[in-house]
Amino acid sequence: MRPCITEPPNEEGVTRLTEYIIVTGVLLVLMIVMMFTVNAVFMEGPANNLRHHAFVDIGNGVSTRIVDLYVIAPGNGTIETKFDIPDDVAGAGYFVSADLEGADQVIQVQGGSIQSRIAIAGIGATRGVIGNTTGAGWNMIQYDSKGF
């Protein structure tokens, strides 16, 4: 009689399938993590940096227009000027406000969590500038020697 030799079952196919499933699962998890990271690092970060610098430029432009208007403002009478600023920055709107903070005059440009504050030297001590606007349409600065 021949001896019965039993071989262990061939599990090579199951092992390879399990390996492929594990490797694919790990790669999918890494891809999901990368999708969230890429958006924050490569898209939102540079866009926020661009917004901040654009807000500084817009604030400087508005403060320059205010100072220029006050330089030519009449001692008795009114004057007004219209100016245009960008409608949006990096695809988002923003808000410009002028306020007195103690003895300082400040132009604040804000959109979402990004903001820029620009000080206007010399104007706040003589006449305060107060008001706000958005980037949409034409904007106006008005001066009246009697005040508002």
mmCIF file of N, CA and C in Angstrom:
data_model
loop_
_atom_site.group_PDB
_atom_site.id
_atom_site.type_symbol
_atom_site.label_atom_id
_atom_site.label_comp_id
_atom_site.label_asym_id
_atom_site.label_seq_id
_atom_site.Cartn_x
_atom_site.Cartn_y
_atom_site.Cartn_z
ATOM 1 N N MET A 1 0.811 -1.151 0.000
ATOM 2 C CA MET A 1 0.000 0.000 0.000
ATOM 3 C C MET A 1 0.877 1.244 0.000
ATOM 4 N N ARG A 2 0.364 2.213 -0.682
ATOM 5 C CA ARG A 2 1.112 3.466 -0.778
ATOM 6 C C ARG A 2 0.794 4.345 0.414
ATOM 7 N N PRO A 3 1.799 4.962 0.940
ATOM 8 C CA PRO A 3 1.509 5.870 2.051
ATOM 9 C C PRO A 3 0.780 7.121 1.529
ATOM 10 N N CYS A 4 -0.140 7.580 2.267
ATOM 11 C CA CYS A 4 -0.921 8.780 1.904
ATOM 12 C C CYS A 4 -0.157 10.010 2.389
ATOM 13 N N ILE A 5 0.279 10.768 1.433
ATOM 14 C CA ILE A 5 1.017 11.996 1.775
ATOM 15 C C ILE A 5 0.038 13.162 1.615
ATOM 16 N N THR A 6 -0.152 13.869 2.647
ATOM 17 C CA THR A 6 -1.058 15.022 2.566
ATOM 18 C C THR A 6 -0.219 16.290 2.555
ATOM 19 N N GLU A 7 -0.516 17.144 1.612
ATOM 20 C CA GLU A 7 0.178 18.424 1.534
ATOM 21 C C GLU A 7 -0.682 19.489 2.210
ATOM 22 N N PRO A 8 -0.026 20.459 2.780
ATOM 23 C CA PRO A 8 -0.817 21.536 3.391
ATOM 24 C C PRO A 8 -1.600 22.276 2.298
ATOM 25 N N PRO A 9 -2.718 22.848 2.635
ATOM 26 C CA PRO A 9 -3.510 23.539 1.609
ATOM 27 C C PRO A 9 -2.738 24.730 1.038
ATOM 28 N N ASN A 10 -2.986 25.003 -0.222
ATOM 29 C CA ASN A 10 -2.314 26.103 -0.898
ATOM 30 C C ASN A 10 -3.050 27.407 -0.565
ATOM 31 N N GLU A 11 -2.439 28.256 0.257
ATOM 32 C CA GLU A 11 -3.058 29.514 0.688
ATOM 33 C C GLU A 11 -2.419 30.726 -0.005
ATOM 34 N N GLU A 12 -1.659 30.478 -1.037
ATOM 35 C CA GLU A 12 -0.950 31.558 -1.699
ATOM 36 C C GLU A 12 -1.914 32.560 -2.336
ATOM 37 N N GLY A 13 -2.988 32.105 -2.924
ATOM 38 C CA GLY A 13 -3.963 32.990 -3.564
ATOM 39 C C GLY A 13 -4.649 33.895 -2.557
ATOM 40 N N VAL A 14 -5.016 33.373 -1.409
ATOM 41 C CA VAL A 14 -5.677 34.157 -0.374
ATOM 42 C C VAL A 14 -4.707 35.177 0.215
ATOM 43 N N THR A 15 -3.453 34.789 0.393
ATOM 44 C CA THR A 15 -2.451 35.688 0.950
ATOM 45 C C THR A 15 -2.225 36.887 0.029
ATOM 46 N N ARG A 16 -2.135 36.631 -1.267
ATOM 47 C CA ARG A 16 -1.931 37.739 -2.209
ATOM 48 C C ARG A 16 -3.149 38.665 -2.249
ATOM 49 N N LEU A 17 -4.342 38.108 -2.222
ATOM 50 C CA LEU A 17 -5.546 38.920 -2.217
ATOM 51 C C LEU A 17 -5.611 39.790 -0.966
ATOM 52 N N THR A 18 -5.289 39.217 0.185
ATOM 53 C CA THR A 18 -5.278 39.990 1.435
ATOM 54 C C THR A 18 -4.229 41.091 1.365
ATOM 55 N N GLU A 19 -3.079 40.800 0.810
ATOM 56 C CA GLU A 19 -2.031 41.808 0.660
ATOM 57 C C GLU A 19 -2.506 42.955 -0.228
ATOM 58 N N TYR A 20 -3.130 42.657 -1.348
ATOM 59 C CA TYR A 20 -3.629 43.696 -2.248
ATOM 60 C C TYR A 20 -4.694 44.563 -1.558
ATOM 61 N N ILE A 21 -5.569 43.945 -0.810
ATOM 62 C CA ILE A 21 -6.627 44.693 -0.115
ATOM 63 C C ILE A 21 -6.019 45.617 0.944
ATOM 64 N N ILE A 22 -5.055 45.139 1.694
ATOM 65 C CA ILE A 22 -4.420 45.963 2.726
ATOM 66 C C ILE A 22 -3.653 47.121 2.102
ATOM 67 N N VAL A 23 -2.870 46.851 1.059
ATOM 68 C CA VAL A 23 -2.092 47.901 0.406
ATOM 69 C C VAL A 23 -3.035 48.940 -0.215
ATOM 70 N N THR A 24 -4.092 48.488 -0.875
ATOM 71 C CA THR A 24 -5.057 49.412 -1.473
ATOM 72 C C THR A 24 -5.737 50.258 -0.400
ATOM 73 N N GLY A 25 -6.109 49.677 0.715
ATOM 74 C CA GLY A 25 -6.730 50.422 1.814
ATOM 75 C C GLY A 25 -5.801 51.491 2.377
ATOM 76 N N VAL A 26 -4.540 51.136 2.580
ATOM 77 C CA VAL A 26 -3.567 52.105 3.097
ATOM 78 C C VAL A 26 -3.379 53.245 2.095
ATOM 79 N N LEU A 27 -3.273 52.940 0.810
ATOM 80 C CA LEU A 27 -3.114 53.979 -0.203
ATOM 81 C C LEU A 27 -4.347 54.882 -0.292
ATOM 82 N N LEU A 28 -5.538 54.323 -0.142
ATOM 83 C CA LEU A 28 -6.746 55.140 -0.146
ATOM 84 C C LEU A 28 -6.789 56.087 1.044
ATOM 85 N N VAL A 29 -6.400 55.603 2.211
ATOM 86 C CA VAL A 29 -6.357 56.462 3.393
ATOM 87 C C VAL A 29 -5.346 57.583 3.185
ATOM 88 N N LEU A 30 -4.181 57.290 2.646
ATOM 89 C CA LEU A 30 -3.176 58.322 2.357
ATOM 90 C C LEU A 30 -3.680 59.329 1.326
ATOM 91 N N MET A 31 -4.424 58.842 0.333
ATOM 92 C CA MET A 31 -4.955 59.751 -0.681
ATOM 93 C C MET A 31 -5.997 60.696 -0.080
ATOM 94 N N ILE A 32 -6.839 60.209 0.807
ATOM 95 C CA ILE A 32 -7.837 61.064 1.465
ATOM 96 C C ILE A 32 -7.143 62.117 2.321
ATOM 97 N N VAL A 33 -6.122 61.722 3.065
ATOM 98 C CA VAL A 33 -5.368 62.678 3.879
ATOM 99 C C VAL A 33 -4.703 63.717 2.981
ATOM 100 N N MET A 34 -4.146 63.302 1.862
ATOM 101 C CA MET A 34 -3.496 64.219 0.931
ATOM 102 C C MET A 34 -4.484 65.217 0.338
ATOM 103 N N MET A 35 -5.719 64.779 0.051
ATOM 104 C CA MET A 35 -6.705 65.683 -0.533
ATOM 105 C C MET A 35 -7.011 66.836 0.427
ATOM 106 N N PHE A 36 -7.170 66.552 1.712
ATOM 107 C CA PHE A 36 -7.431 67.610 2.681
ATOM 108 C C PHE A 36 -6.199 68.491 2.886
ATOM 109 N N THR A 37 -5.030 67.897 2.907
ATOM 110 C CA THR A 37 -3.803 68.647 3.125
ATOM 111 C C THR A 37 -3.461 69.529 1.929
ATOM 112 N N VAL A 38 -3.616 69.021 0.728
ATOM 113 C CA VAL A 38 -3.288 69.784 -0.472
ATOM 114 C C VAL A 38 -4.155 71.030 -0.557
ATOM 115 N N ASN A 39 -5.429 70.902 -0.257
ATOM 116 C CA ASN A 39 -6.319 72.068 -0.316
ATOM 117 C C ASN A 39 -5.873 73.134 0.678
ATOM 118 N N ALA A 40 -5.541 72.757 1.890
ATOM 119 C CA ALA A 40 -5.161 73.735 2.910
ATOM 120 C C ALA A 40 -3.792 74.341 2.629
ATOM 121 N N VAL A 41 -2.844 73.533 2.216
ATOM 122 C CA VAL A 41 -1.465 74.012 2.066
ATOM 123 C C VAL A 41 -1.231 74.710 0.730
ATOM 124 N N PHE A 42 -1.698 74.117 -0.349
ATOM 125 C CA PHE A 42 -1.362 74.640 -1.669
ATOM 126 C C PHE A 42 -2.397 75.594 -2.250
ATOM 127 N N MET A 43 -3.606 75.658 -1.688
ATOM 128 C CA MET A 43 -4.626 76.543 -2.240
ATOM 129 C C MET A 43 -5.031 77.637 -1.259
ATOM 130 N N GLU A 44 -5.444 77.272 -0.051
ATOM 131 C CA GLU A 44 -5.923 78.268 0.900
ATOM 132 C C GLU A 44 -4.793 79.130 1.458
ATOM 133 N N GLY A 45 -3.655 78.546 1.745
ATOM 134 C CA GLY A 45 -2.532 79.314 2.289
ATOM 135 C C GLY A 45 -2.073 80.433 1.365
ATOM 136 N N PRO A 46 -1.736 80.142 0.103
ATOM 137 C CA PRO A 46 -1.346 81.211 -0.808
ATOM 138 C C PRO A 46 -2.473 82.208 -1.082
ATOM 139 N N ALA A 47 -3.725 81.748 -1.141
ATOM 140 C CA ALA A 47 -4.849 82.668 -1.365
ATOM 141 C C ALA A 47 -4.995 83.623 -0.183
ATOM 142 N N ASN A 48 -4.847 83.133 1.041
ATOM 143 C CA ASN A 48 -4.919 84.012 2.219
ATOM 144 C C ASN A 48 -3.755 84.993 2.248
ATOM 145 N N ASN A 49 -2.585 84.544 1.844
ATOM 146 C CA ASN A 49 -1.418 85.431 1.765
ATOM 147 C C ASN A 49 -1.662 86.529 0.728
ATOM 148 N N LEU A 50 -2.209 86.158 -0.419
ATOM 149 C CA LEU A 50 -2.550 87.126 -1.463
ATOM 150 C C LEU A 50 -3.589 88.117 -0.945
ATOM 151 N N ARG A 51 -4.617 87.626 -0.249
ATOM 152 C CA ARG A 51 -5.649 88.512 0.290
ATOM 153 C C ARG A 51 -5.055 89.531 1.256
ATOM 154 N N HIS A 52 -4.184 89.068 2.146
ATOM 155 C CA HIS A 52 -3.596 89.988 3.130
ATOM 156 C C HIS A 52 -2.825 91.109 2.431
ATOM 157 N N HIS A 53 -1.984 90.762 1.473
ATOM 158 C CA HIS A 53 -1.194 91.777 0.774
ATOM 159 C C HIS A 53 -2.079 92.690 -0.070
ATOM 160 N N ALA A 54 -3.120 92.125 -0.682
ATOM 161 C CA ALA A 54 -4.048 92.956 -1.451
ATOM 162 C C ALA A 54 -4.811 93.899 -0.525
ATOM 163 N N PHE A 55 -5.184 93.430 0.673
ATOM 164 C CA PHE A 55 -5.879 94.289 1.638
ATOM 165 C C PHE A 55 -4.980 95.431 2.106
ATOM 166 N N VAL A 56 -3.691 95.160 2.276
ATOM 167 C CA VAL A 56 -2.751 96.233 2.638
ATOM 168 C C VAL A 56 -2.692 97.263 1.516
ATOM 169 N N ASP A 57 -2.619 96.819 0.257
ATOM 170 C CA ASP A 57 -2.581 97.734 -0.881
ATOM 171 C C ASP A 57 -3.869 98.559 -0.974
ATOM 172 N N ILE A 58 -5.012 97.906 -0.781
ATOM 173 C CA ILE A 58 -6.286 98.613 -0.844
ATOM 174 C C ILE A 58 -6.381 99.636 0.283
ATOM 175 N N GLY A 59 -5.994 99.261 1.496
ATOM 176 C CA GLY A 59 -6.007 100.192 2.627
ATOM 177 C C GLY A 59 -5.089 101.379 2.396
ATOM 178 N N ASN A 60 -3.902 101.137 1.839
ATOM 179 C CA ASN A 60 -2.988 102.238 1.512
ATOM 180 C C ASN A 60 -3.580 103.153 0.450
ATOM 181 N N GLY A 61 -4.243 102.567 -0.548
ATOM 182 C CA GLY A 61 -4.868 103.378 -1.590
ATOM 183 C C GLY A 61 -5.989 104.249 -1.051
ATOM 184 N N VAL A 62 -6.838 103.687 -0.190
ATOM 185 C CA VAL A 62 -7.940 104.462 0.400
ATOM 186 C C VAL A 62 -7.385 105.561 1.295
ATOM 187 N N SER A 63 -6.382 105.250 2.116
ATOM 188 C CA SER A 63 -5.819 106.273 3.000
ATOM 189 C C SER A 63 -5.152 107.384 2.198
ATOM 190 N N THR A 64 -4.506 107.047 1.091
ATOM 191 C CA THR A 64 -3.895 108.062 0.239
ATOM 192 C C THR A 64 -4.955 108.978 -0.360
ATOM 193 N N ARG A 65 -6.062 108.404 -0.793
ATOM 194 C CA ARG A 65 -7.142 109.222 -1.354
ATOM 195 C C ARG A 65 -7.738 110.149 -0.295
ATOM 196 N N ILE A 66 -7.873 109.664 0.926
ATOM 197 C CA ILE A 66 -8.408 110.500 2.002
ATOM 198 C C ILE A 66 -7.452 111.656 2.297
ATOM 199 N N VAL A 67 -6.175 111.355 2.418
ATOM 200 C CA VAL A 67 -5.189 112.404 2.702
ATOM 201 C C VAL A 67 -5.148 113.415 1.555
ATOM 202 N N ASP A 68 -5.167 112.943 0.306
ATOM 203 C CA ASP A 68 -5.162 113.856 -0.843
ATOM 204 C C ASP A 68 -6.382 114.765 -0.833
ATOM 205 N N LEU A 69 -7.540 114.225 -0.490
ATOM 206 C CA LEU A 69 -8.751 115.038 -0.443
ATOM 207 C C LEU A 69 -8.662 116.079 0.663
ATOM 208 N N TYR A 70 -8.130 115.715 1.806
ATOM 209 C CA TYR A 70 -8.019 116.667 2.911
ATOM 210 C C TYR A 70 -6.986 117.756 2.617
ATOM 211 N N VAL A 71 -5.997 117.460 1.787
ATOM 212 C CA VAL A 71 -4.994 118.467 1.438
ATOM 213 C C VAL A 71 -5.618 119.573 0.595
ATOM 214 N N ILE A 72 -6.520 119.215 -0.310
ATOM 215 C CA ILE A 72 -7.128 120.221 -1.179
ATOM 216 C C ILE A 72 -8.493 120.679 -0.675
ATOM 217 N N ALA A 73 -8.912 120.197 0.494
ATOM 218 C CA ALA A 73 -10.236 120.538 1.016
ATOM 219 C C ALA A 73 -10.333 122.027 1.322
ATOM 220 N N PRO A 74 -11.448 122.648 0.964
ATOM 221 C CA PRO A 74 -11.610 124.082 1.226
ATOM 222 C C PRO A 74 -11.864 124.351 2.706
ATOM 223 N N GLY A 75 -11.487 125.538 3.137
ATOM 224 C CA GLY A 75 -11.731 125.922 4.525
ATOM 225 C C GLY A 75 -13.201 126.130 4.807
ATOM 226 N N ASN A 76 -13.938 126.478 3.774
ATOM 227 C CA ASN A 76 -15.357 126.710 3.927
ATOM 228 C C ASN A 76 -16.048 126.124 2.698
ATOM 229 N N GLY A 77 -16.720 125.022 2.844
ATOM 230 C CA GLY A 77 -17.408 124.415 1.716
ATOM 231 C C GLY A 77 -17.340 122.906 1.760
ATOM 232 N N THR A 78 -17.682 122.285 0.646
ATOM 233 C CA THR A 78 -17.692 120.823 0.550
ATOM 234 C C THR A 78 -16.913 120.387 -0.682
ATOM 235 N N ILE A 79 -16.467 119.161 -0.637
ATOM 236 C CA ILE A 79 -15.796 118.543 -1.787
ATOM 237 C C ILE A 79 -16.039 117.051 -1.687
ATOM 238 N N GLU A 80 -16.159 116.409 -2.822
ATOM 239 C CA GLU A 80 -16.328 114.955 -2.838
ATOM 240 C C GLU A 80 -15.598 114.374 -4.035
ATOM 241 N N THR A 81 -15.216 113.141 -3.898
ATOM 242 C CA THR A 81 -14.523 112.443 -4.968
ATOM 243 C C THR A 81 -14.987 110.996 -5.012
ATOM 244 N N LYS A 82 -15.000 110.453 -6.207
ATOM 245 C CA LYS A 82 -15.345 109.046 -6.388
ATOM 246 C C LYS A 82 -14.069 108.286 -6.729
ATOM 247 N N PHE A 83 -14.003 107.065 -6.246
ATOM 248 C CA PHE A 83 -12.848 106.217 -6.564
ATOM 249 C C PHE A 83 -13.308 104.784 -6.685
ATOM 250 N N ASP A 84 -12.499 103.999 -7.324
ATOM 251 C CA ASP A 84 -12.829 102.591 -7.562
ATOM 252 C C ASP A 84 -11.752 101.720 -6.934
ATOM 253 N N ILE A 85 -12.180 100.698 -6.260
ATOM 254 C CA ILE A 85 -11.275 99.687 -5.713
ATOM 255 C C ILE A 85 -11.721 98.340 -6.270
ATOM 256 N N PRO A 86 -10.879 97.324 -6.230
ATOM 257 C CA PRO A 86 -11.262 96.029 -6.810
ATOM 258 C C PRO A 86 -12.558 95.479 -6.204
ATOM 259 N N ASP A 87 -13.375 94.860 -7.060
ATOM 260 C CA ASP A 87 -14.645 94.298 -6.594
ATOM 261 C C ASP A 87 -14.444 93.127 -5.647
ATOM 262 N N ASP A 88 -13.451 92.308 -5.920
ATOM 263 C CA ASP A 88 -13.158 91.184 -5.034
ATOM 264 C C ASP A 88 -11.662 90.901 -5.077
ATOM 265 N N VAL A 89 -11.212 90.151 -4.087
ATOM 266 C CA VAL A 89 -9.807 89.767 -3.996
ATOM 267 C C VAL A 89 -9.765 88.255 -3.863
ATOM 268 N N ALA A 90 -9.103 87.598 -4.792
ATOM 269 C CA ALA A 90 -8.981 86.139 -4.811
ATOM 270 C C ALA A 90 -10.355 85.483 -4.762
ATOM 271 N N GLY A 91 -11.322 86.068 -5.480
ATOM 272 C CA GLY A 91 -12.651 85.482 -5.584
ATOM 273 C C GLY A 91 -13.558 85.715 -4.387
ATOM 274 N N ALA A 92 -13.167 86.562 -3.444
ATOM 275 C CA ALA A 92 -13.989 86.812 -2.258
ATOM 276 C C ALA A 92 -14.152 88.312 -2.049
ATOM 277 N N GLY A 93 -15.295 88.708 -1.512
ATOM 278 C CA GLY A 93 -15.555 90.111 -1.220
ATOM 279 C C GLY A 93 -14.858 90.545 0.061
ATOM 280 N N TYR A 94 -14.914 91.851 0.317
ATOM 281 C CA TYR A 94 -14.261 92.391 1.506
ATOM 282 C C TYR A 94 -14.987 93.656 1.926
ATOM 283 N N PHE A 95 -14.603 94.182 3.071
ATOM 284 C CA PHE A 95 -15.254 95.325 3.688
ATOM 285 C C PHE A 95 -14.185 96.313 4.135
ATOM 286 N N VAL A 96 -14.360 97.592 3.803
ATOM 287 C CA VAL A 96 -13.411 98.633 4.187
ATOM 288 C C VAL A 96 -14.107 99.572 5.164
ATOM 289 N N SER A 97 -13.467 99.837 6.292
ATOM 290 C CA SER A 97 -14.049 100.775 7.253
ATOM 291 C C SER A 97 -12.980 101.738 7.745
ATOM 292 N N ALA A 98 -13.413 102.973 8.008
ATOM 293 C CA ALA A 98 -12.534 104.006 8.556
ATOM 294 C C ALA A 98 -13.087 104.387 9.923
ATOM 295 N N ASP A 99 -12.229 104.397 10.915
ATOM 296 C CA ASP A 99 -12.656 104.676 12.284
ATOM 297 C C ASP A 99 -11.554 105.389 13.050
ATOM 298 N N LEU A 100 -11.965 106.028 14.117
ATOM 299 C CA LEU A 100 -11.023 106.623 15.059
ATOM 300 C C LEU A 100 -10.769 105.625 16.176
ATOM 301 N N GLU A 101 -9.517 105.411 16.488
ATOM 302 C CA GLU A 101 -9.142 104.570 17.629
ATOM 303 C C GLU A 101 -8.281 105.424 18.538
ATOM 304 N N GLY A 102 -8.915 106.046 19.504
ATOM 305 C CA GLY A 102 -8.204 106.996 20.354
ATOM 306 C C GLY A 102 -7.877 108.224 19.536
ATOM 307 N N ALA A 103 -6.608 108.577 19.451
ATOM 308 C CA ALA A 103 -6.186 109.722 18.639
ATOM 309 C C ALA A 103 -5.772 109.289 17.240
ATOM 310 N N ASP A 104 -5.774 107.997 16.972
ATOM 311 C CA ASP A 104 -5.319 107.475 15.682
ATOM 312 C C ASP A 104 -6.498 107.229 14.740
ATOM 313 N N GLN A 105 -6.252 107.490 13.486
ATOM 314 C CA GLN A 105 -7.212 107.197 12.425
ATOM 315 C C GLN A 105 -6.778 105.905 11.756
ATOM 316 N N VAL A 106 -7.696 104.946 11.613
ATOM 317 C CA VAL A 106 -7.338 103.622 11.089
ATOM 318 C C VAL A 106 -8.278 103.239 9.958
ATOM 319 N N ILE A 107 -7.703 102.722 8.882
ATOM 320 C CA ILE A 107 -8.463 102.112 7.794
ATOM 321 C C ILE A 107 -8.319 100.605 7.964
ATOM 322 N N GLN A 108 -9.431 99.908 8.087
ATOM 323 C CA GLN A 108 -9.400 98.455 8.260
ATOM 324 C C GLN A 108 -10.060 97.812 7.044
ATOM 325 N N VAL A 109 -9.343 96.883 6.421
ATOM 326 C CA VAL A 109 -9.865 96.126 5.289
ATOM 327 C C VAL A 109 -9.964 94.679 5.758
ATOM 328 N N GLN A 110 -11.171 94.102 5.654
ATOM 329 C CA GLN A 110 -11.396 92.768 6.206
ATOM 330 C C GLN A 110 -12.245 91.936 5.264
ATOM 331 N N GLY A 111 -11.843 90.693 5.112
ATOM 332 C CA GLY A 111 -12.604 89.718 4.346
ATOM 333 C C GLY A 111 -12.424 88.362 4.976
ATOM 334 N N GLY A 112 -13.478 87.814 5.574
ATOM 335 C CA GLY A 112 -13.367 86.543 6.283
ATOM 336 C C GLY A 112 -12.493 86.699 7.513
ATOM 337 N N SER A 113 -11.531 85.829 7.666
ATOM 338 C CA SER A 113 -10.648 85.888 8.834
ATOM 339 C C SER A 113 -9.392 86.719 8.574
ATOM 340 N N ILE A 114 -9.225 87.215 7.355
ATOM 341 C CA ILE A 114 -8.043 87.995 6.995
ATOM 342 C C ILE A 114 -8.381 89.483 7.118
ATOM 343 N N GLN A 115 -7.513 90.231 7.777
ATOM 344 C CA GLN A 115 -7.740 91.666 7.892
ATOM 345 C C GLN A 115 -6.418 92.421 7.860
ATOM 346 N N SER A 116 -6.514 93.696 7.494
ATOM 347 C CA SER A 116 -5.361 94.577 7.436
ATOM 348 C C SER A 116 -5.761 95.908 8.043
ATOM 349 N N ARG A 117 -4.881 96.496 8.839
ATOM 350 C CA ARG A 117 -5.147 97.781 9.477
ATOM 351 C C ARG A 117 -4.071 98.766 9.039
ATOM 352 N N ILE A 118 -4.509 99.901 8.487
ATOM 353 C CA ILE A 118 -3.604 100.928 7.988
ATOM 354 C C ILE A 118 -3.881 102.210 8.759
ATOM 355 N N ALA A 119 -2.849 102.811 9.324
ATOM 356 C CA ALA A 119 -2.997 104.061 10.067
ATOM 357 C C ALA A 119 -2.832 105.238 9.112
ATOM 358 N N ILE A 120 -3.679 106.267 9.315
ATOM 359 C CA ILE A 120 -3.563 107.509 8.550
ATOM 360 C C ILE A 120 -2.917 108.528 9.467
ATOM 361 N N ALA A 121 -1.751 108.964 9.122
ATOM 362 C CA ALA A 121 -1.017 109.897 9.979
ATOM 363 C C ALA A 121 -1.532 111.316 9.794
ATOM 364 N N GLY A 122 -1.795 112.007 10.910
ATOM 365 C CA GLY A 122 -2.099 113.428 10.885
ATOM 366 C C GLY A 122 -3.547 113.808 10.718
ATOM 367 N N ILE A 123 -4.357 113.014 10.056
ATOM 368 C CA ILE A 123 -5.743 113.397 9.790
ATOM 369 C C ILE A 123 -6.600 113.251 11.040
ATOM 370 N N GLY A 124 -6.407 112.197 11.790
ATOM 371 C CA GLY A 124 -7.255 111.935 12.950
ATOM 372 C C GLY A 124 -7.182 113.034 13.997
ATOM 373 N N ALA A 125 -6.073 113.747 14.078
ATOM 374 C CA ALA A 125 -5.927 114.806 15.082
ATOM 375 C C ALA A 125 -6.754 116.029 14.723
ATOM 376 N N THR A 126 -6.956 116.307 13.421
ATOM 377 C CA THR A 126 -7.693 117.504 13.018
ATOM 378 C C THR A 126 -9.162 117.209 12.747
ATOM 379 N N ARG A 127 -9.437 116.252 11.915
ATOM 380 C CA ARG A 127 -10.806 115.862 11.583
ATOM 381 C C ARG A 127 -10.860 114.352 11.478
ATOM 382 N N GLY A 128 -11.836 113.782 12.109
ATOM 383 C CA GLY A 128 -11.966 112.329 12.065
ATOM 384 C C GLY A 128 -12.627 111.860 10.780
ATOM 385 N N VAL A 129 -12.163 110.747 10.288
ATOM 386 C CA VAL A 129 -12.746 110.118 9.110
ATOM 387 C C VAL A 129 -13.521 108.910 9.597
ATOM 388 N N ILE A 130 -14.806 108.873 9.259
ATOM 389 C CA ILE A 130 -15.640 107.752 9.683
ATOM 390 C C ILE A 130 -16.471 107.308 8.490
ATOM 391 N N GLY A 131 -16.569 106.018 8.303
ATOM 392 C CA GLY A 131 -17.402 105.486 7.237
ATOM 393 C C GLY A 131 -16.962 104.096 6.857
ATOM 394 N N ASN A 132 -17.714 103.491 5.932
ATOM 395 C CA ASN A 132 -17.357 102.163 5.468
ATOM 396 C C ASN A 132 -17.876 101.971 4.053
ATOM 397 N N THR A 133 -17.346 100.976 3.393
ATOM 398 C CA THR A 133 -17.733 100.665 2.026
ATOM 399 C C THR A 133 -17.332 99.224 1.718
ATOM 400 N N THR A 134 -17.756 98.755 0.570
ATOM 401 C CA THR A 134 -17.315 97.460 0.059
ATOM 402 C C THR A 134 -16.616 97.711 -1.272
ATOM 403 N N GLY A 135 -16.112 96.674 -1.859
ATOM 404 C CA GLY A 135 -15.409 96.826 -3.126
ATOM 405 C C GLY A 135 -16.329 96.979 -4.319
ATOM 406 N N ALA A 136 -17.608 96.680 -4.164
ATOM 407 C CA ALA A 136 -18.531 96.696 -5.299
ATOM 408 C C ALA A 136 -18.868 98.120 -5.722
ATOM 409 N N GLY A 137 -18.791 98.388 -7.008
ATOM 410 C CA GLY A 137 -19.195 99.673 -7.562
ATOM 411 C C GLY A 137 -18.214 100.793 -7.249
ATOM 412 N N TRP A 138 -18.697 102.038 -7.479
ATOM 413 C CA TRP A 138 -17.893 103.218 -7.200
ATOM 414 C C TRP A 138 -18.056 103.606 -5.750
ATOM 415 N N ASN A 139 -16.997 104.126 -5.162
ATOM 416 C CA ASN A 139 -17.010 104.555 -3.772
ATOM 417 C C ASN A 139 -16.789 106.059 -3.725
ATOM 418 N N MET A 140 -17.224 106.698 -2.650
ATOM 419 C CA MET A 140 -17.149 108.144 -2.574
ATOM 420 C C MET A 140 -16.604 108.580 -1.227
ATOM 421 N N ILE A 141 -15.759 109.621 -1.273
ATOM 422 C CA ILE A 141 -15.285 110.298 -0.064
ATOM 423 C C ILE A 141 -15.858 111.701 -0.125
ATOM 424 N N GLN A 142 -16.525 112.117 0.942
ATOM 425 C CA GLN A 142 -17.118 113.454 1.022
ATOM 426 C C GLN A 142 -16.490 114.219 2.166
ATOM 427 N N TYR A 143 -16.253 115.504 1.917
ATOM 428 C CA TYR A 143 -15.724 116.387 2.953
ATOM 429 C C TYR A 143 -16.649 117.591 3.040
ATOM 430 N N ASP A 144 -17.013 117.941 4.247
ATOM 431 C CA ASP A 144 -17.793 119.153 4.506
ATOM 432 C C ASP A 144 -17.121 119.894 5.645
ATOM 433 N N SER A 145 -16.826 121.166 5.433
ATOM 434 C CA SER A 145 -16.108 121.935 6.454
ATOM 435 C C SER A 145 -16.931 122.074 7.736
ATOM 436 N N LYS A 146 -18.249 121.967 7.654
ATOM 437 C CA LYS A 146 -19.111 122.057 8.831
ATOM 438 C C LYS A 146 -19.180 120.732 9.584
ATOM 439 N N GLY A 147 -18.792 119.642 8.941
ATOM 440 C CA GLY A 147 -18.880 118.318 9.543
ATOM 441 C C GLY A 147 -20.178 117.644 9.154
ATOM 442 N N PHE A 148 -20.305 116.410 9.520
ATOM 443 C CA PHE A 148 -21.507 115.639 9.178
ATOM 444 C C PHE A 148 -22.276 115.295 10.415
#
